[in-house]
mmCIF file of C-alpha atoms in Angstrom:
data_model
loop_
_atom_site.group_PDB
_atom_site.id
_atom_site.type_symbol
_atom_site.label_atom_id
_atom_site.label_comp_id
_atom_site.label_asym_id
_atom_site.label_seq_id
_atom_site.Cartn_x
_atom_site.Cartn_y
_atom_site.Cartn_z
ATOM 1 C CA UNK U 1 15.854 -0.069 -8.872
ATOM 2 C CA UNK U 2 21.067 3.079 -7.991
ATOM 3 C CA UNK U 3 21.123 5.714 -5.305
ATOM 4 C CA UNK U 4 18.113 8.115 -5.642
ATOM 5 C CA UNK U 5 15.046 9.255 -3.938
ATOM 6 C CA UNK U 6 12.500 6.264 -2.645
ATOM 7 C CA UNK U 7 9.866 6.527 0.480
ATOM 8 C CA UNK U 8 8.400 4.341 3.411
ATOM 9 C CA UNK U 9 5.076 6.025 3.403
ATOM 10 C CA UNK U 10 2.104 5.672 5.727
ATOM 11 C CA UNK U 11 3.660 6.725 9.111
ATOM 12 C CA UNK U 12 -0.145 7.803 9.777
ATOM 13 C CA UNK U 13 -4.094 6.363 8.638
ATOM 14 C CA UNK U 14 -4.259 10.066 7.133
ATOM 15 C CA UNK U 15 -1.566 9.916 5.025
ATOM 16 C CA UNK U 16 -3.078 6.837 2.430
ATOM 17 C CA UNK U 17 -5.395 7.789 0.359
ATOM 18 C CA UNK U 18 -8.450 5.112 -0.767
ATOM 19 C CA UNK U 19 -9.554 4.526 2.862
ATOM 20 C CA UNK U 20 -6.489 2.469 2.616
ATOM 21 C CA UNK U 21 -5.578 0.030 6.621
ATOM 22 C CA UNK U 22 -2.856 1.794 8.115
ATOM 23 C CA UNK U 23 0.788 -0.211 7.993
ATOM 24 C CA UNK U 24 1.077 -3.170 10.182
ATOM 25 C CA UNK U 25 4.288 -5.201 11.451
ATOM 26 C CA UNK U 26 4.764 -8.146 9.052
ATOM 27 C CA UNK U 27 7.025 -11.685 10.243
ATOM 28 C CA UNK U 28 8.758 -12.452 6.990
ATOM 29 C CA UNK U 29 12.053 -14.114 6.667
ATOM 30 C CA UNK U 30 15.177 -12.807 8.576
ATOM 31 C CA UNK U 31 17.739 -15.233 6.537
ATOM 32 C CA UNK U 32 20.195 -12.219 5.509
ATOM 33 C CA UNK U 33 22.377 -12.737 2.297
ATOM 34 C CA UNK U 34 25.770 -13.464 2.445
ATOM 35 C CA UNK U 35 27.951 -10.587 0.583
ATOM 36 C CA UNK U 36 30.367 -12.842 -0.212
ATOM 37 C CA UNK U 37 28.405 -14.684 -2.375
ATOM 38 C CA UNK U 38 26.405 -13.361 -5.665
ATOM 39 C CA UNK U 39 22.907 -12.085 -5.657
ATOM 40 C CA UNK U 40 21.060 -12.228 -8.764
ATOM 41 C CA UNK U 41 19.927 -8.842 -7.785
ATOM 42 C CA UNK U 42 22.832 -7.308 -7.187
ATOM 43 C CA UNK U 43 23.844 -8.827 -10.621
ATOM 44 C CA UNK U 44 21.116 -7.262 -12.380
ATOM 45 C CA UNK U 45 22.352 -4.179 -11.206
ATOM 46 C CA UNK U 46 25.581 -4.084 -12.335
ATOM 47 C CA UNK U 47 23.930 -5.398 -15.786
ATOM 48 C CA UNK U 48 21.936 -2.317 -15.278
ATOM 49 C CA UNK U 49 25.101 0.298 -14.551
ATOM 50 C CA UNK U 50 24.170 0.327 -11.316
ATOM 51 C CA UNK U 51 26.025 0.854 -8.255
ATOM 52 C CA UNK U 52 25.439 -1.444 -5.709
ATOM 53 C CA UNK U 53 26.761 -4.693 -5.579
ATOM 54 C CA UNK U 54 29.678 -6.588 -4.089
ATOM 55 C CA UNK U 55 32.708 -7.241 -5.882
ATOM 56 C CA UNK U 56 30.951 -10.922 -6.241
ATOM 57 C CA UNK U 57 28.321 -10.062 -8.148
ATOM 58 C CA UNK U 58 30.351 -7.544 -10.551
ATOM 59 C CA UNK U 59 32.158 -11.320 -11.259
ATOM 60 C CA UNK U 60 29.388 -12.718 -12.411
ATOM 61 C CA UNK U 61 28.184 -9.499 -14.306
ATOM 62 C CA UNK U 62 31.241 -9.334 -16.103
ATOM 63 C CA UNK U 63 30.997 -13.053 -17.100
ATOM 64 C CA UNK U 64 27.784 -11.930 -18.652
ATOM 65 C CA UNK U 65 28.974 -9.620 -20.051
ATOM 66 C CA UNK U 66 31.939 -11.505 -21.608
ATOM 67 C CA UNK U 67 30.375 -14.804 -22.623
ATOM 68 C CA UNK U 68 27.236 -14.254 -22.909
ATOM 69 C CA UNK U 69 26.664 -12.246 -25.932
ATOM 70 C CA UNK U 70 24.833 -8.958 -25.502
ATOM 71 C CA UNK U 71 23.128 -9.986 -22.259
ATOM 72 C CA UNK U 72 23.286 -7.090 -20.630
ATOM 73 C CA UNK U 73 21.646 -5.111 -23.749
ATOM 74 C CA UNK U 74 18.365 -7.466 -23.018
ATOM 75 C CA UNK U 75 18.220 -6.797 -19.547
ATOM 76 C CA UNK U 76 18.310 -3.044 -19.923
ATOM 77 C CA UNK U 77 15.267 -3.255 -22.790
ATOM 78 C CA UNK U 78 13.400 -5.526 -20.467
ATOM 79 C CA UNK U 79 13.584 -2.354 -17.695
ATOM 80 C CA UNK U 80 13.599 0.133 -20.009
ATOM 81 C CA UNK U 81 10.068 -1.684 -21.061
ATOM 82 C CA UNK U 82 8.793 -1.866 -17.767
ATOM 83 C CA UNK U 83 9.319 1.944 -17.445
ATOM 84 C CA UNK U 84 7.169 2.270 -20.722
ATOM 85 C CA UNK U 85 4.642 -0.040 -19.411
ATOM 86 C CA UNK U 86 4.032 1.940 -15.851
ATOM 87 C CA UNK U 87 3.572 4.930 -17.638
ATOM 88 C CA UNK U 88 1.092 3.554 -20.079
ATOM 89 C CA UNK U 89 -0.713 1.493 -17.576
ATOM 90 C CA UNK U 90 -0.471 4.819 -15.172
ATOM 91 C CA UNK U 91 -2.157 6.991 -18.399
ATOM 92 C CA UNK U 92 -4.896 4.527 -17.415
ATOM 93 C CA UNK U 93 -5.977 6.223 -14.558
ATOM 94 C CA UNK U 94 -4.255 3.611 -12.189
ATOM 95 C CA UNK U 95 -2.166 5.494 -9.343
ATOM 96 C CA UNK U 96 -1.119 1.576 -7.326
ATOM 97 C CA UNK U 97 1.774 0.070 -8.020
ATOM 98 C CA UNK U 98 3.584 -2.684 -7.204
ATOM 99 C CA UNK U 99 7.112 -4.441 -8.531
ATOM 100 C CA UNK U 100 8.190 -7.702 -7.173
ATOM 101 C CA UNK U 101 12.206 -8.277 -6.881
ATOM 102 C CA UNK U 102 13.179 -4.408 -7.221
ATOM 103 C CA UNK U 103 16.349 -4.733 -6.066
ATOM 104 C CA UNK U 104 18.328 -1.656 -4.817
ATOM 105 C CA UNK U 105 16.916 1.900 -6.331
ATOM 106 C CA UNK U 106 17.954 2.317 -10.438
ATOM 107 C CA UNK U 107 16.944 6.015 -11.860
ATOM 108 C CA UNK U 108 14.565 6.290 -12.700
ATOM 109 C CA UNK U 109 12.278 4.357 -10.615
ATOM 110 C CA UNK U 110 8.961 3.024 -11.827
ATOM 111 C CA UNK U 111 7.475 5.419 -8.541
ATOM 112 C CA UNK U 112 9.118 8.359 -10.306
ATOM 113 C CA UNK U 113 8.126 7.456 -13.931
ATOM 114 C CA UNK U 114 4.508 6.927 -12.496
ATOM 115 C CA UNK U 115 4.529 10.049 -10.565
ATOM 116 C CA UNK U 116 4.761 12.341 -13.625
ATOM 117 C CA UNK U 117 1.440 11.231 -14.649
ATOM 118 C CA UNK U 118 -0.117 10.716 -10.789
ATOM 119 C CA UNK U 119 1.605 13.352 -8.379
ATOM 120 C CA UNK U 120 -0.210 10.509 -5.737
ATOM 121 C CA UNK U 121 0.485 7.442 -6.970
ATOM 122 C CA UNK U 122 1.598 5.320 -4.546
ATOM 123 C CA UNK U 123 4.583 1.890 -5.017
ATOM 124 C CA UNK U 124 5.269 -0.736 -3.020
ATOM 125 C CA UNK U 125 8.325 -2.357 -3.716
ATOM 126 C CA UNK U 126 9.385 -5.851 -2.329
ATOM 127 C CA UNK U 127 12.723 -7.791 -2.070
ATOM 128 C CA UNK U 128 13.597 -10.405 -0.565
ATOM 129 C CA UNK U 129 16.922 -9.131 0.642
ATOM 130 C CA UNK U 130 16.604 -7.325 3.875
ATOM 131 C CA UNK U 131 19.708 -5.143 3.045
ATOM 132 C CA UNK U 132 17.494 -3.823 0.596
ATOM 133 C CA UNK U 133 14.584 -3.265 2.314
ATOM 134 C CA UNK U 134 16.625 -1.093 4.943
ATOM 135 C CA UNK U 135 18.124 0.746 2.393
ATOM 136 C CA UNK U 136 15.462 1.356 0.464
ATOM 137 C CA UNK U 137 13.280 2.612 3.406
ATOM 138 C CA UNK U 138 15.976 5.674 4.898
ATOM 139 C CA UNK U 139 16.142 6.646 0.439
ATOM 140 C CA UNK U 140 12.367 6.551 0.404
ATOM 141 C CA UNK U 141 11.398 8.515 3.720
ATOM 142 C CA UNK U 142 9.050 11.481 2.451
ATOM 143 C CA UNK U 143 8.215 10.308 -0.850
ATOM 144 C CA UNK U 144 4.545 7.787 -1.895
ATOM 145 C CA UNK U 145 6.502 4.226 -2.082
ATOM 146 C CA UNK U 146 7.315 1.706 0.243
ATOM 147 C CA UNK U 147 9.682 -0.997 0.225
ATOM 148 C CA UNK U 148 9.251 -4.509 2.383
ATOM 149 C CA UNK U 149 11.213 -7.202 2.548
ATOM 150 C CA UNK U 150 9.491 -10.570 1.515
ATOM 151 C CA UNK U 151 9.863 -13.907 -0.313
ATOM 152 C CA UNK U 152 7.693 -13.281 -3.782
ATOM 153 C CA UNK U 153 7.202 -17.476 -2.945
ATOM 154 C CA UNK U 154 5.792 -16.394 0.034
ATOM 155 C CA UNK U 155 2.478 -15.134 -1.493
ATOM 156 C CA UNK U 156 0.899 -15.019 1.533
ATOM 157 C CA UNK U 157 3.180 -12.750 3.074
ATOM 158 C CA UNK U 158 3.650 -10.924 -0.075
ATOM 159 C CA UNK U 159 -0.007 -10.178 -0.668
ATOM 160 C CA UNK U 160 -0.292 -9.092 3.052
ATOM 161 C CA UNK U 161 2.487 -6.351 1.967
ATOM 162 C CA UNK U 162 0.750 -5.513 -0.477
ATOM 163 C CA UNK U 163 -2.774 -5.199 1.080
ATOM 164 C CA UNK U 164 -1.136 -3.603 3.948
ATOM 165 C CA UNK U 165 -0.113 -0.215 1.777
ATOM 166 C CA UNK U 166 -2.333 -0.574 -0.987
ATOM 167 C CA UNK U 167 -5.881 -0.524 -1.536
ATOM 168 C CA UNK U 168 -6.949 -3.889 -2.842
ATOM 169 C CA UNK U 169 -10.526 -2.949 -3.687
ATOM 170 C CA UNK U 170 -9.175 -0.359 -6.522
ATOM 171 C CA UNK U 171 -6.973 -1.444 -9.727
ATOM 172 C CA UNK U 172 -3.256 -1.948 -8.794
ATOM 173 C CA UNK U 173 -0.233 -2.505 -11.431
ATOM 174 C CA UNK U 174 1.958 -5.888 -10.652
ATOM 175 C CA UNK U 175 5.421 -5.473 -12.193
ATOM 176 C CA UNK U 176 7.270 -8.485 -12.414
ATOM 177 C CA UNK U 177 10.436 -7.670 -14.565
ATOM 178 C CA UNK U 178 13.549 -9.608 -14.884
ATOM 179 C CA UNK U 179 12.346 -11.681 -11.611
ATOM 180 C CA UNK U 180 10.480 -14.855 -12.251
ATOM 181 C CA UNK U 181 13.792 -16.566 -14.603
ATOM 182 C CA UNK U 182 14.801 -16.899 -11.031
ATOM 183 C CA UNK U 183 12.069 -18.303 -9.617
ATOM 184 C CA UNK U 184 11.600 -22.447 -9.923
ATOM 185 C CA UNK U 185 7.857 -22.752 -9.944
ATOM 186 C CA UNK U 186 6.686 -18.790 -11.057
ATOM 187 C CA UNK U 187 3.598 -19.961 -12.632
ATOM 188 C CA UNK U 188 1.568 -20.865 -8.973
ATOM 189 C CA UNK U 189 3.465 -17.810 -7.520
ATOM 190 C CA UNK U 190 1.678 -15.429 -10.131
ATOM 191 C CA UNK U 191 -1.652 -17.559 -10.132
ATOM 192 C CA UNK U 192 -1.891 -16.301 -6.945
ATOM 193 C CA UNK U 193 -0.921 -12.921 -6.595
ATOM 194 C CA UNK U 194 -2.796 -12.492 -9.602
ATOM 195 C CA UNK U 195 -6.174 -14.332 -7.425
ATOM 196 C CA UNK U 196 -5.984 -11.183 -4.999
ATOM 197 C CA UNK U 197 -6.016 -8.459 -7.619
ATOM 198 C CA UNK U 198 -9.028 -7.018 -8.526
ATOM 199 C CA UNK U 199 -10.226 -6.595 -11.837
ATOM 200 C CA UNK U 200 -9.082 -3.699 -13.728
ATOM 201 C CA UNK U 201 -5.574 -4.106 -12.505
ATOM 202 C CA UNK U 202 -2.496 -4.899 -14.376
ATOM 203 C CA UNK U 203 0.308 -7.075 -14.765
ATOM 204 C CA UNK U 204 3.568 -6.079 -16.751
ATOM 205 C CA UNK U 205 5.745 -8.556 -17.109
ATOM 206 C CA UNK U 206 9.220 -9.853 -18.553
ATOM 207 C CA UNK U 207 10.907 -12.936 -19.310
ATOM 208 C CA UNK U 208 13.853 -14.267 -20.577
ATOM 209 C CA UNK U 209 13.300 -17.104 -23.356
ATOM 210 C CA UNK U 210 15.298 -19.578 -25.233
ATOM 211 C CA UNK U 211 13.179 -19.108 -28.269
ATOM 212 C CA UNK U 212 15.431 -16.239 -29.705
ATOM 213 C CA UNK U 213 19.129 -16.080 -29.895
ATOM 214 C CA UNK U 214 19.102 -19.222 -27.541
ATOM 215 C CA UNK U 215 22.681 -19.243 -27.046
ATOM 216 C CA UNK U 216 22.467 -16.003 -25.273
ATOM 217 C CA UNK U 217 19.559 -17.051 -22.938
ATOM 218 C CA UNK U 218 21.213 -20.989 -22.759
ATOM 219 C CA UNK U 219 25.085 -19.337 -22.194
ATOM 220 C CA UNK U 220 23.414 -16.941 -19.016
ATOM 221 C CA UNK U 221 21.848 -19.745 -17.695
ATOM 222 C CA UNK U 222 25.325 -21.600 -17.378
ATOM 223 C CA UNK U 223 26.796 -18.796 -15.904
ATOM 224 C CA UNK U 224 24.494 -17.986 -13.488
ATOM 225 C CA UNK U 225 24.290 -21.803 -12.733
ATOM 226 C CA UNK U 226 27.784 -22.051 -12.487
ATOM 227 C CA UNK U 227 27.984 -19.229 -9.448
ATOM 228 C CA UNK U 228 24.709 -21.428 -7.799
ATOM 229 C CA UNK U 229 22.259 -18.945 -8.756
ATOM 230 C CA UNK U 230 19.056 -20.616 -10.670
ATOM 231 C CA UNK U 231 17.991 -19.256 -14.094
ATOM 232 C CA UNK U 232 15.545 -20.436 -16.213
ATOM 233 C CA UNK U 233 14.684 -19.086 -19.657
ATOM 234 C CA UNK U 234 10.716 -19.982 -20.629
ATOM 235 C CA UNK U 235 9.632 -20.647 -24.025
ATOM 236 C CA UNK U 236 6.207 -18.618 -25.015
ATOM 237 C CA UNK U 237 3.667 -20.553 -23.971
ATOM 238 C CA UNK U 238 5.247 -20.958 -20.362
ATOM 239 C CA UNK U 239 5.636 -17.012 -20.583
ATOM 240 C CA UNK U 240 2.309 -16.709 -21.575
ATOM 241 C CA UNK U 241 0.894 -19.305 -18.760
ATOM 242 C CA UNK U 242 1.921 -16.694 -16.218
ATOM 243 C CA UNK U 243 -0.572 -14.192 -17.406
ATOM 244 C CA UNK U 244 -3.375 -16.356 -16.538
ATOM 245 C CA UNK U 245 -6.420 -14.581 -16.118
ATOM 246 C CA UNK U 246 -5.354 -11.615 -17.901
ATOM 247 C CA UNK U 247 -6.113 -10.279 -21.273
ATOM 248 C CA UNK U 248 -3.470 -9.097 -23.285
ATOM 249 C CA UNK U 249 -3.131 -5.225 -24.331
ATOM 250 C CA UNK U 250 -2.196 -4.586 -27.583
ATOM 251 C CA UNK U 251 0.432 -5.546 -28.754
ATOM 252 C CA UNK U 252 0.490 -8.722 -26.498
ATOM 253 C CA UNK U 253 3.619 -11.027 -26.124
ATOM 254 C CA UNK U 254 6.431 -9.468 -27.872
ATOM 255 C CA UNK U 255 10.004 -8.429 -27.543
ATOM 256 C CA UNK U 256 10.305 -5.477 -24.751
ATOM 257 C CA UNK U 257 11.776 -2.889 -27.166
ATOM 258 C CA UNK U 258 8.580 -3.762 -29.550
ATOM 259 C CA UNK U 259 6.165 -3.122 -26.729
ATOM 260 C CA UNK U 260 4.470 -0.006 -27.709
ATOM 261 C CA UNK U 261 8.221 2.005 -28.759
ATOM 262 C CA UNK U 262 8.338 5.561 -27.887
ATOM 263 C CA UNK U 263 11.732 6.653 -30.016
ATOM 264 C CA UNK U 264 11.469 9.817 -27.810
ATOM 265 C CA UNK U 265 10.828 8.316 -24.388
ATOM 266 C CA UNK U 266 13.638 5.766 -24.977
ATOM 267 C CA UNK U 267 15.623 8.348 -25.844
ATOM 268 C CA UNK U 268 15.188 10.146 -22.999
ATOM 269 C CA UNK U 269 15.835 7.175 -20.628
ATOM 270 C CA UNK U 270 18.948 5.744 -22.871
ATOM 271 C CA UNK U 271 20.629 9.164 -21.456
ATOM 272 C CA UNK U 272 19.235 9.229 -17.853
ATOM 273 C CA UNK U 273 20.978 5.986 -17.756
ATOM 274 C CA UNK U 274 23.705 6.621 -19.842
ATOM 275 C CA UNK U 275 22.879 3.647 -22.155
ATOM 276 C CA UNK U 276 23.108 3.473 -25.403
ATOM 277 C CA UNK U 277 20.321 4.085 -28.115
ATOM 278 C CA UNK U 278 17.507 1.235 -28.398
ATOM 279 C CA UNK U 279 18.028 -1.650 -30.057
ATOM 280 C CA UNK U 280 16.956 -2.965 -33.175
ATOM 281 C CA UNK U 281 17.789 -6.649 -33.345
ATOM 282 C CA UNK U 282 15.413 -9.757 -32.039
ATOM 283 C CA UNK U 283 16.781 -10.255 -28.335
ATOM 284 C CA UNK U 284 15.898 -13.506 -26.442
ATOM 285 C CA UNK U 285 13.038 -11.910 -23.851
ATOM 286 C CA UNK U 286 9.442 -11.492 -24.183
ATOM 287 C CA UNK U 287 7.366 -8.529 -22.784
ATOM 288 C CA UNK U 288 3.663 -7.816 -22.206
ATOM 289 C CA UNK U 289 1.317 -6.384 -20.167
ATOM 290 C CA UNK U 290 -2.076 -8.103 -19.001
ATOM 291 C CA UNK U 291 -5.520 -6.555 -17.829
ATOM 292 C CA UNK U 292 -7.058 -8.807 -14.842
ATOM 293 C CA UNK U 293 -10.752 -9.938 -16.200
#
């Protein structure tokens, strides 16, 4: 997500909207990650021009950077994507949102993208570093999103996050961007979270794949393997196996920059985060977003 406004809403029943259960204390891991080592979160941000990360993970980000082609370009199309996705899925009339692995804060956020279509849409944000969660709750005070700290393995506790701000009887959006390459076994992780969604509701997702440019995706995962970080880049079908029980919106499982392109919207966001212009080449990621049956 780099320093701006997020919110730890529902200090009161009257303040969710939906009839939604008011907060409740959650045990979830307290294993807190050690700075001197690299996060892949952390490293996404710095792939993203963020500003948070320890000197680390800027290591490993530069590596990227370095050796492994243009990287970094595919990681900011796979975000700049999911901002393009939340405000489709939000011009849909759904206001609940959800992304899995945030990270720390990166302008804009998917609850401000979503906000300029729903003033009250509300986004819960999870992470399994605690650093974030703290952080992300004092930037968040006063606005409609949450952040918790949880294992995305941990469905369970996940889903109770979830159920806990959200209401789980009316469509919610599941964002899992740049997340599940670093996740063994994603494919039971999102069968389930997928289970407790109700139909209407939405998954956007990301991936990175070896099917294009494979030396980019195949160099990454040596780096990031090298600093004891797991990676795994999917082929299409595997991709595609973690949308079970979705349909496909047009225009399915493509690249993230050929998911829907707004020349004007990417515009917009290239310069709120001082990035440059889209891209036009094939990059190795696919993109899509599903509709729960």
């Amino acid at each position: 997500m780099s320093g701006h406004a997020w919110k730890n809403i529902g200090a009161s029943p009257s303040s969710k909207p939906h009839g939604v259960k008011a907060p409740r204390m959650i045990e979830t891991s307290s294993s807190i990650p050690d700075p001197g080592r690299p996060h892949c979160g952390r490293v996404h941000d710095y792939l993203l021009s963020g500003k948070d990360y320890y000197p680390p993970d800027q290591e490993v980000g530069a590596e990227l950077v370095a050796k492994a082609g243009e990287f970094h370009v595919v990681a900011r199309a796979a975000r700049r994507f999911l901002l393009r996705a939340v405000q489709n899925v939000a011009s849909e009339g759904v206001d609940q949102f959800v992304e899995l692995g945030s990270g720390y804060p990166c302008h804009p956020n998917v609850h401000e993208v979503v906000q300029l279509i729903s003033p009250d849409a509300r986004t819960v944000y999870i992470d399994n570093d605690p650093i974030v969660a703290a952080h992300g709750r004092a930037l968040l005070a006063g606005t409609h999103a949450s952040v918790e700290h949880a294992d995305i393995t941990d469905t369970n506790t996940t889903i109770a996050h979830i159920d806990a701000a959200l209401n789980l009887a009316e469509p919610v959006a599941l964002c899992a961007g740049f997340v599940l390459e670093f996740v063994a076994e994603p494919r039971p992780v999102m069968r389930s979270l997928i289970k407790a969604l109700p139909a209407g509701s939405y998954v956007v997702l990301s991936h990175i794949t070896a099917d294009i440019t494979p030396d980019i995706a195949y160099r990454a995962a040596e780096i990031y393997g090298a600093h004891k970080i797991g990676f795994t880049p999917r082929d299409r079908g595997e991709i595609a196996d973690l949308l079970e029980g979705c349909e496909l919106v047009d225009p399915g499982l493509v690249a993230p920059h050929r998911w829907r392109p707004d020349g004007e919207f990417e515009q917009r966001r290239a310069e709120q985060m001082d990035w440059s212009p889209p891209i036009a080449a094939e990059v190795c990621c696919y993109a899509a977003v599903g509709r729960v049956r």
